[in-house]
Tab-separated table of C-alpha atoms in Angstrom:
chain	number	residue	atom	x	y	z
F	1	UNK	CA	5.470	37.606	-2.107
F	2	UNK	CA	5.100	40.649	0.104
F	3	UNK	CA	7.188	43.348	-0.958
F	4	UNK	CA	10.292	43.912	1.678
F	5	UNK	CA	10.386	47.334	3.587
F	6	UNK	CA	13.705	47.944	5.571
F	7	UNK	CA	13.209	50.339	8.689
F	8	UNK	CA	16.045	52.112	9.643
F	9	UNK	CA	15.353	53.919	12.657
F	10	UNK	CA	16.830	54.104	16.284
F	11	UNK	CA	14.151	54.492	18.459
F	12	UNK	CA	12.864	50.526	19.380
F	13	UNK	CA	9.534	51.819	20.250
F	14	UNK	CA	9.233	53.319	16.936
F	15	UNK	CA	10.539	50.208	15.018
F	16	UNK	CA	8.294	47.853	16.769
F	17	UNK	CA	5.395	50.057	15.853
F	18	UNK	CA	6.490	50.324	12.203
F	19	UNK	CA	7.152	46.806	12.222
F	20	UNK	CA	3.732	45.647	13.604
F	21	UNK	CA	1.848	48.244	11.742
F	22	UNK	CA	3.605	47.672	8.268
F	23	UNK	CA	2.879	43.675	8.460
F	24	UNK	CA	-0.754	44.482	9.390
F	25	UNK	CA	-0.573	46.224	6.019
F	26	UNK	CA	0.690	43.180	4.470
F	27	UNK	CA	4.354	43.921	3.939
F	28	UNK	CA	7.441	42.272	5.084
F	29	UNK	CA	9.598	44.285	7.557
F	30	UNK	CA	13.232	44.039	8.356
F	31	UNK	CA	14.749	46.720	10.601
F	32	UNK	CA	18.287	48.647	11.458
F	33	UNK	CA	18.882	50.509	14.546
F	34	UNK	CA	21.877	52.495	12.960
F	35	UNK	CA	23.078	54.144	9.972
F	36	UNK	CA	26.050	51.777	9.257
F	37	UNK	CA	23.556	48.582	9.736
F	38	UNK	CA	21.024	50.041	7.868
F	39	UNK	CA	23.189	50.878	4.796
F	40	UNK	CA	24.531	47.203	4.983
F	41	UNK	CA	21.515	45.787	4.886
F	42	UNK	CA	19.853	47.937	2.310
F	43	UNK	CA	23.017	47.051	0.052
F	44	UNK	CA	23.051	43.370	0.689
F	45	UNK	CA	19.321	42.311	0.904
F	46	UNK	CA	16.900	42.630	-1.843
F	47	UNK	CA	14.665	45.293	-0.234
F	48	UNK	CA	12.078	46.789	-2.064
F	49	UNK	CA	11.666	50.264	-0.041
F	50	UNK	CA	13.411	51.721	2.734
F	51	UNK	CA	11.880	53.833	5.460
F	52	UNK	CA	14.708	56.397	7.000
F	53	UNK	CA	15.181	57.977	10.183
F	54	UNK	CA	17.204	61.186	9.758
F	55	UNK	CA	18.768	61.434	13.141
F	56	UNK	CA	20.757	58.038	13.501
F	57	UNK	CA	23.951	56.832	15.374
F	58	UNK	CA	26.831	55.532	13.082
F	59	UNK	CA	25.778	57.403	10.283
F	60	UNK	CA	23.350	60.192	9.541
F	61	UNK	CA	20.318	59.653	7.383
F	62	UNK	CA	21.785	62.186	4.696
F	63	UNK	CA	24.908	59.757	4.627
F	64	UNK	CA	22.870	56.860	4.432
F	65	UNK	CA	20.739	58.477	1.406
F	66	UNK	CA	23.605	59.540	-0.491
F	67	UNK	CA	25.169	55.968	-0.460
F	68	UNK	CA	22.133	54.330	-1.417
F	69	UNK	CA	21.386	56.865	-4.284
F	70	UNK	CA	24.633	56.430	-5.586
F	71	UNK	CA	24.680	52.136	-4.961
F	72	UNK	CA	20.975	51.627	-5.703
F	73	UNK	CA	19.415	54.768	-7.684
F	74	UNK	CA	16.434	52.998	-8.328
F	75	UNK	CA	15.712	51.969	-4.625
F	76	UNK	CA	12.897	54.292	-3.229
F	77	UNK	CA	13.422	55.827	0.252
F	78	UNK	CA	10.912	57.635	2.163
F	79	UNK	CA	12.232	60.029	4.891
F	80	UNK	CA	10.854	59.997	8.509
F	81	UNK	CA	11.985	62.748	10.808
F	82	UNK	CA	11.108	65.027	13.756
F	83	UNK	CA	12.465	67.841	11.881
F	84	UNK	CA	9.862	69.141	9.541
F	85	UNK	CA	11.418	72.476	8.200
F	86	UNK	CA	11.461	73.443	4.712
F	87	UNK	CA	15.311	73.132	4.670
F	88	UNK	CA	15.306	69.575	5.959
F	89	UNK	CA	12.520	68.621	3.430
F	90	UNK	CA	14.810	70.109	0.597
F	91	UNK	CA	17.636	68.584	1.728
F	92	UNK	CA	16.374	65.201	2.074
F	93	UNK	CA	14.545	65.146	-1.447
F	94	UNK	CA	17.573	66.664	-3.170
F	95	UNK	CA	19.543	63.757	-1.876
F	96	UNK	CA	17.519	61.361	-3.316
F	97	UNK	CA	14.666	60.478	-1.235
F	98	UNK	CA	11.164	60.143	-3.138
F	99	UNK	CA	8.835	61.122	-0.346
F	100	UNK	CA	8.912	62.650	3.243
F	101	UNK	CA	6.745	62.330	6.488
F	102	UNK	CA	7.119	64.195	9.507
F	103	UNK	CA	6.868	62.807	13.150
F	104	UNK	CA	4.096	62.211	14.533
F	105	UNK	CA	2.757	60.784	11.418
F	106	UNK	CA	-0.308	58.110	10.618
F	107	UNK	CA	0.746	54.749	10.214
F	108	UNK	CA	-2.367	54.553	7.614
F	109	UNK	CA	-0.857	57.508	5.753
F	110	UNK	CA	2.853	56.051	5.897
F	111	UNK	CA	1.372	52.651	4.252
F	112	UNK	CA	-0.575	54.432	1.468
F	113	UNK	CA	2.859	56.307	0.796
F	114	UNK	CA	4.800	53.087	0.386
F	115	UNK	CA	2.001	51.567	-1.499
F	116	UNK	CA	2.211	54.444	-3.851
F	117	UNK	CA	6.143	54.446	-4.267
F	118	UNK	CA	6.151	50.627	-4.908
F	119	UNK	CA	3.848	51.249	-7.936
F	120	UNK	CA	5.985	53.942	-8.923
F	121	UNK	CA	9.090	51.586	-8.769
F	122	UNK	CA	6.943	48.691	-10.819
F	123	UNK	CA	6.260	50.908	-13.624
F	124	UNK	CA	9.803	51.694	-14.018
F	125	UNK	CA	11.748	50.267	-16.809
F	126	UNK	CA	13.967	47.451	-15.368
F	127	UNK	CA	17.647	48.535	-14.889
F	128	UNK	CA	19.258	45.429	-13.071
F	129	UNK	CA	19.779	41.869	-14.388
F	130	UNK	CA	20.227	38.704	-12.026
F	131	UNK	CA	21.063	35.438	-13.472
F	132	UNK	CA	22.254	33.279	-10.924
F	133	UNK	CA	25.427	34.494	-8.990
F	134	UNK	CA	25.523	37.203	-11.464
F	135	UNK	CA	23.984	40.868	-10.864
F	136	UNK	CA	24.191	43.490	-13.500
F	137	UNK	CA	23.192	47.224	-12.893
F	138	UNK	CA	22.303	48.708	-16.139
F	139	UNK	CA	22.268	52.228	-15.052
F	140	UNK	CA	25.575	52.296	-12.946
F	141	UNK	CA	27.122	49.739	-15.013
F	142	UNK	CA	28.184	47.703	-11.912
F	143	UNK	CA	28.564	44.095	-12.029
F	144	UNK	CA	28.825	41.694	-9.320
F	145	UNK	CA	29.387	37.768	-9.153
F	146	UNK	CA	28.827	35.738	-5.870
F	147	UNK	CA	28.850	39.035	-4.420
F	148	UNK	CA	32.242	40.449	-5.159
F	149	UNK	CA	32.430	43.485	-7.645
F	150	UNK	CA	33.875	42.544	-10.910
F	151	UNK	CA	35.537	45.619	-13.264
F	152	UNK	CA	34.939	45.229	-16.670
F	153	UNK	CA	35.904	47.407	-19.769
F	154	UNK	CA	33.307	49.037	-21.637
F	155	UNK	CA	33.481	46.370	-24.341
F	156	UNK	CA	33.451	43.674	-21.685
F	157	UNK	CA	30.484	44.833	-20.391
F	158	UNK	CA	28.528	45.345	-23.649
F	159	UNK	CA	29.337	41.684	-24.267
F	160	UNK	CA	28.038	40.731	-20.902
F	161	UNK	CA	24.458	42.645	-21.720
F	162	UNK	CA	24.228	41.072	-24.772
F	163	UNK	CA	24.721	37.768	-23.632
F	164	UNK	CA	22.612	38.203	-20.828
F	165	UNK	CA	19.448	39.719	-23.005
F	166	UNK	CA	19.674	36.467	-24.970
F	167	UNK	CA	20.370	34.155	-21.851
F	168	UNK	CA	19.621	30.642	-22.530
F	169	UNK	CA	20.270	30.917	-26.269
F	170	UNK	CA	23.095	29.779	-28.344
F	171	UNK	CA	24.804	32.678	-30.339
F	172	UNK	CA	27.183	32.543	-33.013
F	173	UNK	CA	30.240	34.177	-33.177
F	174	UNK	CA	29.113	36.318	-36.011
F	175	UNK	CA	26.061	37.140	-34.475
F	176	UNK	CA	28.114	38.389	-31.482
F	177	UNK	CA	30.780	40.342	-33.497
F	178	UNK	CA	28.066	42.091	-35.247
F	179	UNK	CA	25.948	43.191	-32.142
F	180	UNK	CA	29.179	44.283	-29.999
F	181	UNK	CA	31.537	45.348	-32.293
F	182	UNK	CA	29.560	46.231	-35.395
F	183	UNK	CA	31.442	44.225	-37.790
F	184	UNK	CA	30.164	41.744	-40.540
F	185	UNK	CA	31.600	38.291	-40.736
F	186	UNK	CA	35.208	38.099	-40.453
F	187	UNK	CA	36.597	34.773	-40.333
F	188	UNK	CA	40.222	36.295	-39.576
F	189	UNK	CA	39.500	37.389	-36.358
F	190	UNK	CA	39.065	35.639	-32.995
F	191	UNK	CA	38.201	38.909	-31.127
F	192	UNK	CA	35.038	37.328	-29.658
F	193	UNK	CA	36.875	34.383	-28.349
F	194	UNK	CA	39.371	36.618	-26.453
F	195	UNK	CA	37.089	38.913	-25.144
F	196	UNK	CA	34.703	35.684	-23.552
F	197	UNK	CA	37.885	34.679	-22.379
F	198	UNK	CA	38.393	37.895	-20.544
F	199	UNK	CA	34.940	37.718	-19.114
F	200	UNK	CA	35.152	33.974	-17.652
F	201	UNK	CA	38.414	35.199	-15.978
F	202	UNK	CA	37.019	38.108	-14.473
F	203	UNK	CA	33.599	36.270	-13.532
F	204	UNK	CA	35.375	33.668	-11.851
F	205	UNK	CA	35.164	33.990	-8.026
F	206	UNK	CA	36.566	30.933	-5.795
F	207	UNK	CA	34.709	27.654	-7.126
F	208	UNK	CA	32.055	29.731	-9.042
F	209	UNK	CA	33.062	30.007	-12.575
F	210	UNK	CA	31.193	32.401	-15.247
F	211	UNK	CA	27.743	31.003	-16.522
F	212	UNK	CA	29.224	31.235	-20.047
F	213	UNK	CA	29.181	27.808	-21.903
F	214	UNK	CA	31.047	27.223	-25.168
F	215	UNK	CA	28.594	25.231	-27.482
F	216	UNK	CA	30.963	23.606	-30.156
F	217	UNK	CA	31.408	24.799	-33.715
F	218	UNK	CA	28.877	27.458	-33.150
F	219	UNK	CA	29.306	29.924	-30.343
F	220	UNK	CA	28.370	30.486	-26.627
F	221	UNK	CA	25.530	30.547	-24.139
F	222	UNK	CA	25.061	31.988	-21.151
F	223	UNK	CA	23.003	30.058	-18.815
F	224	UNK	CA	20.418	30.682	-16.089
F	225	UNK	CA	22.476	29.240	-13.550
F	226	UNK	CA	26.632	29.616	-12.783
F	227	UNK	CA	28.496	27.045	-14.475
């Protein structure tokens, strides 16, 4: 499957040029003509890289970049701009961009820089885990279920990550207790069951239940699809 590139640029002629050119280099491309729509698409769609203009209606390129750096810190962003001054380049790179091209630019050079940044992204350790409708960002500690943000305590988050790292496997209460709380076997505690209950309630979204199955007399299992 080709990498998905999001172009955020307000000039339709440049957007058309970039879409056709990047597709010729075997990328999939989507686009947005303003900063607000571009931010929404970057956050809601599974894009691999963003090509971002700095002068945008609705929300400036720097504002878009700041939000993306906060919400998706591993998403590479390459800036395109007519402003080629040193101060502008420094501001963009300091705000989280991974590269910078000044208009007019060579499409071949842009494609090469996109490929280079995608290689870097592939070599970076994974910081996000997705299981069915459940998404967990290990870097920002953000959790979403069916698109809705879920607020978890530190212990709830550690429990969820442990279940995710062993998804599809049945985990005994003793294993979970030892891994998450650091306790050895304690037949008198029901803390695992209590916190699994907390997780299930918080991860419930409409008719979608948390994908945590109870295995009678053994423990729990996080399934690859929502329960």
